[in-house]
């Protein structure tokens, strides 16, 4: 009985470390996808052609200090999380009609997942 419990515990720990490793791998490949964003977006609070993306997850759309957003983005009422980012990155103009990001999106779902794992690491 005790051994069984210990075995279960080991399996849980193993499962957890595997998923942490998987997440790190996702973020690593997401970093490569981010290269196409980095022409416009910094990974910290600095604004360029696009707003800085540091601390993006949990932030309300259109609120990076000092960035001049479109009215569409400011009025979108979106909170950036895995779900909203996945939708926006799939079809930016469909999700925020009239936003001025000159980028057509990331069509591949797996690539978007990796990209969002990477965005989640930006503090
Ligand atoms: C050619 C420049 C350009 C590229 C490339 C680009 N963006 Fe943007 N992005 C912008 C601009 C400009 C805005 C502001 C849009 C607005 O105000 O309507 C924006 C807005 C955003 C927002 C909303 C941020 C906020 O503070 O609400 C996110 C998220 C975002 N971009 C992510 C990305 C990601 C991820 C990529 C790469 C896959 C990318 N962008 C590629 C220019 C760009």
CSV table of C-alpha atoms and ligand atoms in Angstrom, one decimal:
chain,number,residue,atom,x,y,z
A,1,UNK,CA,0.0,0.0,0.0
A,2,UNK,CA,2.7,2.4,0.9
A,3,UNK,CA,4.7,1.6,-2.1
A,4,UNK,CA,1.7,2.1,-4.3
A,5,UNK,CA,1.2,5.6,-2.8
A,6,UNK,CA,4.9,6.4,-3.3
A,7,UNK,CA,4.6,5.2,-6.9
A,8,UNK,CA,1.6,7.5,-7.5
A,9,UNK,CA,3.5,10.4,-6.0
A,10,UNK,CA,6.5,9.8,-8.2
A,11,UNK,CA,4.2,9.6,-11.2
A,12,UNK,CA,2.6,12.9,-10.3
A,13,UNK,CA,6.0,14.6,-9.8
A,14,UNK,CA,7.2,13.1,-13.1
A,15,UNK,CA,4.1,14.3,-14.9
A,16,UNK,CA,4.6,17.8,-13.5
A,17,UNK,CA,8.2,18.1,-14.5
A,18,UNK,CA,7.4,16.8,-18.0
A,19,UNK,CA,4.8,19.4,-18.6
A,20,UNK,CA,7.1,22.1,-17.3
A,21,UNK,CA,9.7,20.9,-19.8
A,22,UNK,CA,7.1,20.9,-22.5
A,23,UNK,CA,6.1,24.5,-21.7
A,24,UNK,CA,9.8,25.6,-21.8
A,25,UNK,CA,10.1,23.9,-25.3
A,26,UNK,CA,7.0,25.7,-26.5
A,27,UNK,CA,8.3,29.1,-25.3
A,28,UNK,CA,11.7,28.3,-26.9
A,29,UNK,CA,10.1,27.7,-30.3
A,30,UNK,CA,7.7,30.7,-29.7
A,31,UNK,CA,10.7,32.9,-29.3
A,32,UNK,CA,11.7,32.1,-32.9
A,33,UNK,CA,8.2,32.9,-34.2
A,34,UNK,CA,8.4,36.2,-32.3
A,35,UNK,CA,11.2,37.3,-34.6
A,36,UNK,CA,8.5,38.5,-37.0
A,37,UNK,CA,6.9,40.5,-34.3
A,38,UNK,CA,10.1,42.1,-33.0
A,39,UNK,CA,10.4,44.5,-35.9
A,40,UNK,CA,7.5,46.4,-34.3
A,41,UNK,CA,7.3,45.1,-30.7
A,42,UNK,CA,9.9,45.2,-27.9
A,43,UNK,CA,9.7,42.5,-25.2
A,44,UNK,CA,9.7,45.0,-22.4
A,45,UNK,CA,7.9,48.3,-21.8
A,46,UNK,CA,9.4,50.2,-24.7
A,47,UNK,CA,7.1,51.3,-27.5
A,48,UNK,CA,8.1,51.3,-31.1
A,49,UNK,CA,5.9,50.9,-34.2
A,50,UNK,CA,3.9,48.7,-31.9
A,51,UNK,CA,3.4,48.8,-28.1
A,52,UNK,CA,5.9,47.1,-25.8
A,53,UNK,CA,4.7,43.6,-24.9
A,54,UNK,CA,6.3,43.2,-21.5
A,55,UNK,CA,3.7,42.0,-19.0
A,56,UNK,CA,1.2,41.5,-21.8
A,57,UNK,CA,-0.7,38.6,-20.2
A,58,UNK,CA,-3.4,39.9,-17.9
A,59,UNK,CA,-3.2,43.4,-19.4
A,60,UNK,CA,-6.1,45.2,-20.9
A,61,UNK,CA,-5.8,45.9,-24.6
A,62,UNK,CA,-4.8,49.4,-25.5
A,63,UNK,CA,-3.2,50.3,-22.2
A,64,UNK,CA,0.6,50.3,-22.6
A,65,UNK,CA,1.6,53.7,-21.2
A,66,UNK,CA,2.6,56.3,-23.8
A,67,UNK,CA,1.5,54.3,-26.9
A,68,UNK,CA,-0.9,55.9,-29.3
A,69,UNK,CA,-3.4,53.1,-30.1
A,70,UNK,CA,-6.2,53.1,-32.6
A,71,UNK,CA,-9.6,53.8,-31.2
A,72,UNK,CA,-10.6,50.3,-32.2
A,73,UNK,CA,-8.0,48.8,-29.9
A,74,UNK,CA,-8.7,51.1,-27.0
A,75,UNK,CA,-12.4,50.3,-27.3
A,76,UNK,CA,-12.0,46.6,-27.6
A,77,UNK,CA,-12.4,45.8,-23.9
A,78,UNK,CA,-10.2,42.7,-24.4
A,79,UNK,CA,-8.0,41.3,-21.5
A,80,UNK,CA,-5.0,39.6,-23.0
A,81,UNK,CA,-4.8,35.9,-22.0
A,82,UNK,CA,-4.2,32.6,-23.8
A,83,UNK,CA,-7.7,32.6,-25.3
A,84,UNK,CA,-8.0,36.2,-26.5
A,85,UNK,CA,-4.4,36.2,-27.8
A,86,UNK,CA,-5.0,33.0,-29.7
A,87,UNK,CA,-8.1,34.5,-31.4
A,88,UNK,CA,-6.4,37.9,-32.1
A,89,UNK,CA,-3.2,36.3,-33.5
A,90,UNK,CA,-5.3,34.0,-35.8
A,91,UNK,CA,-7.3,36.9,-37.3
A,92,UNK,CA,-6.3,40.4,-36.0
A,93,UNK,CA,-8.8,42.3,-38.1
A,94,UNK,CA,-11.7,39.9,-37.4
A,95,UNK,CA,-11.2,40.1,-33.6
A,96,UNK,CA,-10.5,43.8,-33.4
A,97,UNK,CA,-12.0,45.3,-36.6
A,98,UNK,CA,-10.2,48.6,-37.5
A,99,UNK,CA,-7.1,48.0,-35.4
A,100,UNK,CA,-4.0,49.4,-37.1
A,101,UNK,CA,-1.5,46.5,-36.6
A,102,UNK,CA,-0.1,46.0,-40.0
A,103,UNK,CA,0.2,42.2,-39.6
A,104,UNK,CA,-2.1,39.6,-41.0
A,105,UNK,CA,-1.7,37.0,-38.2
A,106,UNK,CA,-0.2,33.6,-37.5
A,107,UNK,CA,-2.4,31.0,-39.3
A,108,UNK,CA,-0.9,27.9,-37.7
A,109,UNK,CA,-2.5,26.9,-34.4
A,110,UNK,CA,0.5,25.1,-33.0
A,111,UNK,CA,2.7,28.1,-33.9
A,112,UNK,CA,0.3,30.4,-32.1
A,113,UNK,CA,0.4,28.2,-29.0
A,114,UNK,CA,4.2,28.3,-28.9
A,115,UNK,CA,4.1,32.1,-29.5
A,116,UNK,CA,1.7,32.6,-26.6
A,117,UNK,CA,3.9,30.4,-24.3
A,118,UNK,CA,6.7,32.8,-25.2
A,119,UNK,CA,4.6,35.9,-24.7
A,120,UNK,CA,3.7,34.6,-21.2
A,121,UNK,CA,7.4,34.7,-20.2
A,122,UNK,CA,7.6,38.5,-20.9
A,123,UNK,CA,7.5,40.3,-17.6
B,1,LIG,C1,4.5,45.9,-38.7
B,1,LIG,C2,4.4,46.1,-37.3
B,1,LIG,C3,3.8,45.0,-36.4
B,1,LIG,C4,4.0,43.7,-36.5
B,1,LIG,C5,4.9,42.9,-37.4
B,1,LIG,C6,3.3,43.1,-35.4
B,1,LIG,N1,2.6,44.0,-34.7
B,1,LIG,FE1,1.4,43.7,-33.0
B,1,LIG,N2,0.9,45.7,-33.1
B,1,LIG,C7,1.4,46.7,-34.0
B,1,LIG,C8,0.6,47.9,-33.8
B,1,LIG,C9,0.9,49.2,-34.5
B,1,LIG,C10,-0.3,47.7,-32.7
B,1,LIG,C11,-1.3,48.7,-32.2
B,1,LIG,C12,-2.6,48.4,-32.9
B,1,LIG,C13,-3.7,49.4,-32.6
B,1,LIG,O1,-3.6,50.3,-31.8
B,1,LIG,O2,-4.8,49.3,-33.3
B,1,LIG,C14,-0.1,46.3,-32.3
B,1,LIG,C15,-0.8,45.7,-31.3
B,1,LIG,C16,-0.5,44.4,-30.8
B,1,LIG,C17,-1.1,43.8,-29.6
B,1,LIG,C18,-2.1,44.5,-28.7
B,1,LIG,C19,-1.2,45.1,-27.5
B,1,LIG,C20,-1.9,45.9,-26.5
B,1,LIG,O3,-1.1,46.6,-25.7
B,1,LIG,O4,-3.1,45.9,-26.4
B,1,LIG,C21,-0.6,42.6,-29.5
B,1,LIG,C22,-0.9,41.6,-28.4
B,1,LIG,C23,0.3,42.4,-30.6
B,1,LIG,N3,0.3,43.5,-31.4
B,1,LIG,C24,1.0,41.2,-30.8
B,1,LIG,C25,1.8,41.0,-31.9
B,1,LIG,C26,2.5,39.7,-32.2
B,1,LIG,C27,2.6,38.6,-31.2
B,1,LIG,C28,3.1,39.8,-33.4
B,1,LIG,C29,3.9,38.8,-34.1
B,1,LIG,C30,3.3,37.5,-34.4
B,1,LIG,C31,2.8,41.2,-33.9
B,1,LIG,N4,2.0,41.8,-33.0
B,1,LIG,C32,3.3,41.7,-35.1
B,1,LIG,C33,2.3,46.5,-34.9
B,1,LIG,C34,2.9,45.2,-35.3
